[in-house]
PDB file of C-alpha atoms in Angstrom:
ATOM      1  CA  GLY A  51      -0.060  -0.003   0.061  1.00 79.00           C
ATOM      2  CA  GLU A  52       0.839   3.722   0.000  1.00 85.00           C
ATOM      3  CA  ASN A  53       3.441   4.922   2.427  1.00 91.00           C
ATOM      4  CA  VAL A  54       3.792   8.684   3.009  1.00 95.00           C
ATOM      5  CA  GLU A  55       6.831  10.075   4.930  1.00 96.00           C
ATOM      6  CA  GLN A  56       6.816  13.614   6.172  1.00 96.00           C
ATOM      7  CA  HIS A  57       9.748  15.704   7.500  1.00 96.00           C
ATOM      8  CA  PRO A  58      10.496  17.358   9.739  1.00 96.00           C
ATOM      9  CA  SER A  59       8.351  16.282  12.746  1.00 94.00           C
ATOM     10  CA  THR A  60       8.839  19.663  14.453  1.00 96.00           C
ATOM     11  CA  LEU A  61       9.814  23.010  12.947  1.00 97.00           C
ATOM     12  CA  SER A  62      10.371  26.344  14.619  1.00 98.00           C
ATOM     13  CA  VAL A  63      10.723  29.487  12.876  1.00 98.00           C
ATOM     14  CA  GLN A  64      10.839  33.196  13.717  1.00 98.00           C
ATOM     15  CA  GLU A  65       7.818  35.244  12.587  1.00 98.00           C
ATOM     16  CA  GLY A  66       8.225  36.596   9.172  1.00 97.00           C
ATOM     17  CA  ASP A  67      10.511  33.664   8.138  1.00 98.00           C
ATOM     18  CA  SER A  68       9.567  30.904   5.673  1.00 98.00           C
ATOM     19  CA  ALA A  69       8.621  27.381   6.624  1.00 98.00           C
ATOM     20  CA  VAL A  70       9.022  24.272   4.443  1.00 98.00           C
ATOM     21  CA  ILE A  71       7.653  20.808   5.061  1.00 98.00           C
ATOM     22  CA  LYS A  72       8.435  17.984   2.758  1.00 98.00           C
ATOM     23  CA  CYS A  73       6.678  14.660   2.027  1.00 98.00           C
ATOM     24  CA  THR A  74       7.612  11.578  -0.052  1.00 97.00           C
ATOM     25  CA  TYR A  75       5.222   8.960  -1.188  1.00 97.00           C
ATOM     26  CA  SER A  76       5.601   5.493  -2.701  1.00 96.00           C
ATOM     27  CA  ASP A  77       2.629   4.702  -4.826  1.00 94.00           C
ATOM     28  CA  SER A  78       3.128   6.209  -8.353  1.00 93.00           C
ATOM     29  CA  ALA A  79      -0.757   5.905  -8.845  1.00 92.00           C
ATOM     30  CA  SER A  80      -1.292   8.601  -6.276  1.00 93.00           C
ATOM     31  CA  ASN A  81      -2.546  11.702  -8.144  1.00 92.00           C
ATOM     32  CA  TYR A  82      -4.004  14.103  -5.582  1.00 92.00           C
ATOM     33  CA  PHE A  83      -2.026  15.679  -2.666  1.00 95.00           C
ATOM     34  CA  PRO A  84      -3.811  17.711  -0.188  1.00 94.00           C
ATOM     35  CA  TRP A  85      -2.419  19.511   2.896  1.00 96.00           C
ATOM     36  CA  TYR A  86      -4.146  19.792   6.178  1.00 95.00           C
ATOM     37  CA  LYS A  87      -3.625  22.169   9.139  1.00 96.00           C
ATOM     38  CA  GLN A  88      -4.780  20.918  12.542  1.00 95.00           C
ATOM     39  CA  GLU A  89      -5.047  23.306  15.421  1.00 93.00           C
ATOM     40  CA  LEU A  90      -5.371  22.102  19.004  1.00 87.00           C
ATOM     41  CA  GLY A  91      -8.661  20.458  19.765  1.00 82.00           C
ATOM     42  CA  LYS A  92      -9.777  20.685  16.042  1.00 87.00           C
ATOM     43  CA  GLY A  93     -10.058  18.366  13.198  1.00 90.00           C
ATOM     44  CA  PRO A  94      -7.691  18.756  10.264  1.00 93.00           C
ATOM     45  CA  GLN A  95      -8.602  21.526   7.842  1.00 93.00           C
ATOM     46  CA  LEU A  96      -7.730  21.453   4.082  1.00 92.00           C
ATOM     47  CA  ILE A  97      -5.542  24.409   3.315  1.00 95.00           C
ATOM     48  CA  ILE A  98      -4.268  23.646  -0.162  1.00 95.00           C
ATOM     49  CA  ASP A  99      -4.038  20.691  -2.564  1.00 94.00           C
ATOM     50  CA  ILE A 100      -2.354  19.848  -5.706  1.00 94.00           C
ATOM     51  CA  ARG A 101      -3.116  17.346  -8.624  1.00 91.00           C
ATOM     52  CA  SER A 102      -0.500  15.141 -10.288  1.00 88.00           C
ATOM     53  CA  ASN A 103      -0.907  17.184 -13.606  1.00 87.00           C
ATOM     54  CA  VAL A 104       0.323  20.430 -11.955  1.00 85.00           C
ATOM     55  CA  GLY A 105       3.787  21.264 -10.591  1.00 92.00           C
ATOM     56  CA  GLU A 106       3.091  24.188  -8.413  1.00 95.00           C
ATOM     57  CA  LYS A 107       0.022  25.961  -6.883  1.00 94.00           C
ATOM     58  CA  LYS A 108      -0.085  29.076  -4.768  1.00 96.00           C
ATOM     59  CA  ASP A 109      -2.665  30.614  -2.485  1.00 94.00           C
ATOM     60  CA  GLN A 110      -1.456  33.828  -0.901  1.00 96.00           C
ATOM     61  CA  ARG A 111       1.355  32.926   1.530  1.00 97.00           C
ATOM     62  CA  ILE A 112       0.995  29.166   0.917  1.00 98.00           C
ATOM     63  CA  ALA A 113       2.376  27.226  -1.880  1.00 97.00           C
ATOM     64  CA  VAL A 114       2.769  23.491  -2.787  1.00 98.00           C
ATOM     65  CA  THR A 115       5.276  21.979  -5.282  1.00 97.00           C
ATOM     66  CA  LEU A 116       5.085  18.399  -6.619  1.00 96.00           C
ATOM     67  CA  ASN A 117       7.818  16.346  -8.295  1.00 95.00           C
ATOM     68  CA  LYS A 118       6.132  13.367  -9.767  1.00 94.00           C
ATOM     69  CA  THR A 119       9.426  11.837 -10.936  1.00 94.00           C
ATOM     70  CA  ALA A 120      10.915  11.909  -7.439  1.00 95.00           C
ATOM     71  CA  LYS A 121       7.530  11.290  -5.779  1.00 96.00           C
ATOM     72  CA  HIS A 122       7.882  14.139  -3.498  1.00 95.00           C
ATOM     73  CA  PHE A 123       5.782  17.255  -2.666  1.00 97.00           C
ATOM     74  CA  SER A 124       6.428  20.264  -0.378  1.00 98.00           C
ATOM     75  CA  LEU A 125       4.452  22.767   1.512  1.00 98.00           C
ATOM     76  CA  HIS A 126       5.848  26.354   1.621  1.00 98.00           C
ATOM     77  CA  ILE A 127       4.623  29.033   3.936  1.00 98.00           C
ATOM     78  CA  THR A 128       6.114  32.517   3.570  1.00 97.00           C
ATOM     79  CA  GLU A 129       5.973  35.538   5.982  1.00 98.00           C
ATOM     80  CA  THR A 130       4.919  33.137   8.758  1.00 98.00           C
ATOM     81  CA  GLN A 131       2.679  34.409  11.454  1.00 97.00           C
ATOM     82  CA  PRO A 132       1.895  33.207  14.944  1.00 96.00           C
ATOM     83  CA  GLU A 133      -1.521  31.928  13.844  1.00 96.00           C
ATOM     84  CA  ASP A 134       0.370  29.539  11.465  1.00 97.00           C
ATOM     85  CA  SER A 135       1.353  27.604  14.493  1.00 97.00           C
ATOM     86  CA  ALA A 136      -0.373  24.207  14.155  1.00 96.00           C
ATOM     87  CA  VAL A 137       0.254  20.624  13.203  1.00 95.00           C
ATOM     88  CA  TYR A 138       0.495  20.241   9.297  1.00 97.00           C
ATOM     89  CA  PHE A 139      -0.358  16.875   7.678  1.00 95.00           C
ATOM     90  CA  CYS A 140       0.418  15.947   4.042  1.00 96.00           C
ATOM     91  CA  ALA A 141      -1.514  13.156   2.318  1.00 94.00           C
ATOM     92  CA  ALA A 142      -1.454  11.218  -0.923  1.00 94.00           C
ATOM     93  CA  SER A 143      -4.671  10.027  -2.543  1.00 90.00           C
ATOM     94  CA  LYS A 144      -5.764   7.887  -5.483  1.00 87.00           C
ATOM     95  CA  ARG A 145      -8.780   6.521  -6.980  1.00 79.00           C
ATOM     96  CA  SER A 146      -9.053   2.625  -6.393  1.00 74.00           C
ATOM     97  CA  GLY A 147     -12.039   0.500  -7.334  1.00 70.00           C
ATOM     98  CA  GLY A 148     -14.241   3.492  -7.670  1.00 68.00           C
ATOM     99  CA  TYR A 149     -13.410   5.091  -4.352  1.00 72.00           C
ATOM    100  CA  GLN A 150     -10.765   7.430  -3.004  1.00 76.00           C
ATOM    101  CA  LYS A 151      -7.871   6.102  -0.831  1.00 81.00           C
ATOM    102  CA  VAL A 152      -6.099   8.654   1.350  1.00 86.00           C
ATOM    103  CA  THR A 153      -2.898   8.100   3.233  1.00 89.00           C
ATOM    104  CA  PHE A 154      -1.659  10.709   5.748  1.00 90.00           C
ATOM    105  CA  GLY A 155       1.887  11.637   6.669  1.00 92.00           C
ATOM    106  CA  THR A 156       2.889  11.707  10.373  1.00 90.00           C
ATOM    107  CA  GLY A 157       2.568  15.425  10.774  1.00 93.00           C
ATOM    108  CA  THR A 158       4.818  18.324  11.374  1.00 96.00           C
ATOM    109  CA  LYS A 159       4.412  20.640  14.419  1.00 96.00           C
ATOM    110  CA  LEU A 160       5.053  24.038  13.281  1.00 97.00           C
ATOM    111  CA  GLN A 161       5.846  26.736  15.944  1.00 97.00           C
ATOM    112  CA  VAL A 162       6.060  30.444  14.844  1.00 97.00           C
ATOM    113  CA  ILE A 163       7.910  32.393  17.358  1.00 96.00           C
ATOM    114  CA  PRO A 164       6.882  36.018  17.727  1.00 94.00           C
TER     115      PRO A 164
ATOM    116  CA  ASP B  73     -23.692  25.632   6.055  1.00 54.00           C
ATOM    117  CA  ALA B  74     -22.779  23.176   8.653  1.00 66.00           C
ATOM    118  CA  GLY B  75     -19.738  21.237   8.153  1.00 90.00           C
ATOM    119  CA  VAL B  76     -19.103  17.789   9.534  1.00 95.00           C
ATOM    120  CA  THR B  77     -20.616  17.312  13.033  1.00 96.00           C
ATOM    121  CA  GLN B  78     -19.488  14.657  15.432  1.00 97.00           C
ATOM    122  CA  SER B  79     -20.911  13.738  18.976  1.00 97.00           C
ATOM    123  CA  PRO B  80     -20.050  13.394  21.569  1.00 97.00           C
ATOM    124  CA  THR B  81     -16.953  15.667  21.808  1.00 96.00           C
ATOM    125  CA  HIS B  82     -15.482  13.804  24.646  1.00 96.00           C
ATOM    126  CA  LEU B  83     -16.114  10.388  26.174  1.00 96.00           C
ATOM    127  CA  ILE B  84     -14.624   8.318  28.999  1.00 98.00           C
ATOM    128  CA  LYS B  85     -15.195   4.642  29.003  1.00 98.00           C
ATOM    129  CA  THR B  86     -13.970   1.701  31.122  1.00 98.00           C
ATOM    130  CA  ARG B  87     -11.951  -1.099  29.566  1.00 98.00           C
ATOM    131  CA  GLY B  88     -14.323  -3.780  28.113  1.00 98.00           C
ATOM    132  CA  GLN B  89     -17.184  -1.536  27.503  1.00 98.00           C
ATOM    133  CA  GLN B  90     -18.654  -0.582  24.219  1.00 98.00           C
ATOM    134  CA  VAL B  91     -18.843   2.834  22.558  1.00 98.00           C
ATOM    135  CA  THR B  92     -20.831   4.426  19.680  1.00 98.00           C
ATOM    136  CA  LEU B  93     -19.596   7.619  18.044  1.00 98.00           C
ATOM    137  CA  ARG B  94     -21.690   9.529  15.636  1.00 98.00           C
ATOM    138  CA  CYS B  95     -21.082  11.705  12.585  1.00 98.00           C
ATOM    139  CA  SER B  96     -23.204  13.896  10.317  1.00 97.00           C
ATOM    140  CA  PRO B  97     -21.565  14.746   7.004  1.00 95.00           C
ATOM    141  CA  LYS B  98     -21.307  18.084   5.357  1.00 93.00           C
ATOM    142  CA  SER B  99     -24.282  18.987   3.228  1.00 91.00           C
ATOM    143  CA  GLY B 100     -23.936  17.477  -0.259  1.00 88.00           C
ATOM    144  CA  HIS B 101     -21.441  14.765   0.775  1.00 90.00           C
ATOM    145  CA  ASP B 102     -22.378  11.328   0.517  1.00 90.00           C
ATOM    146  CA  THR B 103     -19.219   9.358   1.626  1.00 92.00           C
ATOM    147  CA  VAL B 104     -18.035   9.153   5.275  1.00 94.00           C
ATOM    148  CA  SER B 105     -14.606   7.937   6.452  1.00 94.00           C
ATOM    149  CA  TRP B 106     -13.542   7.327   9.958  1.00 96.00           C
ATOM    150  CA  TYR B 107     -10.012   7.802  11.308  1.00 95.00           C
ATOM    151  CA  GLN B 108      -8.237   7.100  14.625  1.00 96.00           C
ATOM    152  CA  GLN B 109      -5.734   9.563  15.624  1.00 93.00           C
ATOM    153  CA  ALA B 110      -3.405   8.776  18.435  1.00 91.00           C
ATOM    154  CA  LEU B 111      -1.605  11.634  20.303  1.00 87.00           C
ATOM    155  CA  GLY B 112       1.173  13.059  18.211  1.00 82.00           C
ATOM    156  CA  GLN B 113       0.234  10.810  15.130  1.00 85.00           C
ATOM    157  CA  GLY B 114      -1.371  11.298  11.852  1.00 85.00           C
ATOM    158  CA  PRO B 115      -4.778   9.999  11.288  1.00 89.00           C
ATOM    159  CA  GLN B 116      -5.108   6.215  10.598  1.00 91.00           C
ATOM    160  CA  PHE B 117      -7.905   5.070   8.311  1.00 90.00           C
ATOM    161  CA  ILE B 118     -10.412   2.813   9.925  1.00 95.00           C
ATOM    162  CA  PHE B 119     -13.106   2.405   7.272  1.00 94.00           C
ATOM    163  CA  GLN B 120     -15.289   4.242   4.642  1.00 93.00           C
ATOM    164  CA  TYR B 121     -18.947   4.172   3.960  1.00 94.00           C
ATOM    165  CA  TYR B 122     -20.791   4.849   0.765  1.00 91.00           C
ATOM    166  CA  GLU B 123     -24.322   4.032  -0.110  1.00 90.00           C
ATOM    167  CA  GLU B 124     -24.825   2.482   3.416  1.00 93.00           C
ATOM    168  CA  GLU B 125     -22.014  -0.089   2.800  1.00 93.00           C
ATOM    169  CA  GLU B 126     -18.507  -0.307   4.092  1.00 93.00           C
ATOM    170  CA  ARG B 127     -16.540  -0.156   0.868  1.00 88.00           C
ATOM    171  CA  GLN B 128     -12.839  -0.072   2.213  1.00 86.00           C
ATOM    172  CA  ARG B 129     -11.179  -0.827   5.539  1.00 91.00           C
ATOM    173  CA  GLY B 130      -7.901  -0.171   7.149  1.00 90.00           C
ATOM    174  CA  ASN B 131      -5.966  -2.375   9.386  1.00 91.00           C
ATOM    175  CA  PHE B 132      -8.380  -2.428  12.320  1.00 96.00           C
ATOM    176  CA  PRO B 133      -9.781  -5.482  14.217  1.00 97.00           C
ATOM    177  CA  ASP B 134     -13.387  -6.517  13.921  1.00 96.00           C
ATOM    178  CA  ARG B 135     -14.113  -4.822  17.201  1.00 97.00           C
ATOM    179  CA  PHE B 136     -14.358  -1.641  15.056  1.00 98.00           C
ATOM    180  CA  SER B 137     -17.614  -1.645  13.069  1.00 97.00           C
ATOM    181  CA  GLY B 138     -19.771   1.071  11.508  1.00 97.00           C
ATOM    182  CA  HIS B 139     -23.000   1.917   9.875  1.00 97.00           C
ATOM    183  CA  GLN B 140     -24.294   4.524   7.399  1.00 97.00           C
ATOM    184  CA  PHE B 141     -27.856   5.616   7.331  1.00 97.00           C
ATOM    185  CA  PRO B 142     -29.925   6.647   4.469  1.00 96.00           C
ATOM    186  CA  ASN B 143     -29.321  10.412   5.250  1.00 94.00           C
ATOM    187  CA  TYR B 144     -25.547   9.609   4.921  1.00 95.00           C
ATOM    188  CA  SER B 145     -24.916  10.089   8.642  1.00 97.00           C
ATOM    189  CA  SER B 146     -22.732   7.437  10.153  1.00 98.00           C
ATOM    190  CA  GLU B 147     -21.959   5.718  13.431  1.00 98.00           C
ATOM    191  CA  LEU B 148     -18.615   4.106  14.643  1.00 98.00           C
ATOM    192  CA  ASN B 149     -18.874   1.223  17.180  1.00 98.00           C
ATOM    193  CA  VAL B 150     -16.018  -0.103  19.161  1.00 98.00           C
ATOM    194  CA  ASN B 151     -16.605  -3.222  21.255  1.00 98.00           C
ATOM    195  CA  ALA B 152     -14.490  -4.553  24.164  1.00 98.00           C
ATOM    196  CA  LEU B 153     -12.533  -1.392  24.552  1.00 98.00           C
ATOM    197  CA  LEU B 154      -8.868  -1.533  25.265  1.00 98.00           C
ATOM    198  CA  LEU B 155      -6.666   1.121  26.849  1.00 97.00           C
ATOM    199  CA  GLY B 156      -4.969   1.443  23.387  1.00 96.00           C
ATOM    200  CA  ASP B 157      -8.200   2.530  21.813  1.00 98.00           C
ATOM    201  CA  SER B 158      -7.833   5.894  23.578  1.00 97.00           C
ATOM    202  CA  ALA B 159      -7.556   8.422  20.786  1.00 96.00           C
ATOM    203  CA  LEU B 160      -9.238  11.173  18.837  1.00 96.00           C
ATOM    204  CA  TYR B 161     -11.684   9.632  16.382  1.00 97.00           C
ATOM    205  CA  LEU B 162     -12.182  11.862  13.315  1.00 96.00           C
ATOM    206  CA  CYS B 163     -14.985  11.539  10.811  1.00 96.00           C
ATOM    207  CA  ALA B 164     -14.427  13.003   7.254  1.00 94.00           C
ATOM    208  CA  SER B 165     -16.966  13.318   4.613  1.00 92.00           C
ATOM    209  CA  SER B 166     -16.439  13.814   0.927  1.00 87.00           C
ATOM    210  CA  GLY B 167     -18.471  14.150  -2.301  1.00 78.00           C
ATOM    211  CA  GLY B 168     -15.418  14.254  -4.598  1.00 68.00           C
ATOM    212  CA  ASP B 169     -11.675  14.322  -4.021  1.00 61.00           C
ATOM    213  CA  GLY B 170     -11.447  16.476  -1.074  1.00 73.00           C
ATOM    214  CA  TYR B 171     -12.226  15.606   2.556  1.00 84.00           C
ATOM    215  CA  THR B 172     -13.859  17.732   5.195  1.00 89.00           C
ATOM    216  CA  PHE B 173     -13.105  16.635   8.660  1.00 93.00           C
ATOM    217  CA  GLY B 174     -15.119  17.116  11.825  1.00 94.00           C
ATOM    218  CA  SER B 175     -13.577  18.183  15.220  1.00 94.00           C
ATOM    219  CA  GLY B 176     -13.486  14.674  16.347  1.00 96.00           C
ATOM    220  CA  THR B 177     -14.476  12.782  19.542  1.00 97.00           C
ATOM    221  CA  ARG B 178     -11.754  12.372  22.148  1.00 96.00           C
ATOM    222  CA  LEU B 179     -12.188   8.881  23.576  1.00 97.00           C
ATOM    223  CA  THR B 180     -10.429   7.993  26.818  1.00 97.00           C
ATOM    224  CA  VAL B 181     -10.466   4.360  28.022  1.00 98.00           C
ATOM    225  CA  VAL B 182      -9.661   3.876  31.655  1.00 97.00           C
TER     226      VAL B 182
END
């Protein structure tokens, strides 16, 4: 089955700096890669996603890149703010037998220091 | 527009007991997936329901069972609770590729 590895497990940055979280996946059939932000006491919230036919996608301060050949994708947060502090999960997804299979990474705890 | 609603938010059970968790999907979504999230870990897939049937299952024992109702809401049942079942149980609904998660039910087994 699919295996998703995520690094680093913890990340501390100064407010205003950039943060980068990296993930690798094993199943070349995966074609959809969402990123989730989970704040304390809440469920994961989708913040950005990318499909396998796209190399990069941006949404304000957040961007995601995908390298299909290397099977890795990354989340980039620029001009970090204290409210960006949370746990971030990457995921790899594919359609299998008519339904969606989603595998999550182990998470990155991001701390933005004011 | 209500998102995914889960109940209860917190629950304490004794080892060996049974528990039922409930989920109402986001409006327009017909597929419900359940995940177990241990402290400091990513969500682990339990199973997914569509058209009132379980159509895929993760690596969880038969003590974990579920149900989906005609209105797409769903229940997760866990029998013979173990201490290791203590976790945040997340429900996610989907109608396409993206998932919308609820806030979860925090289950503590003592």
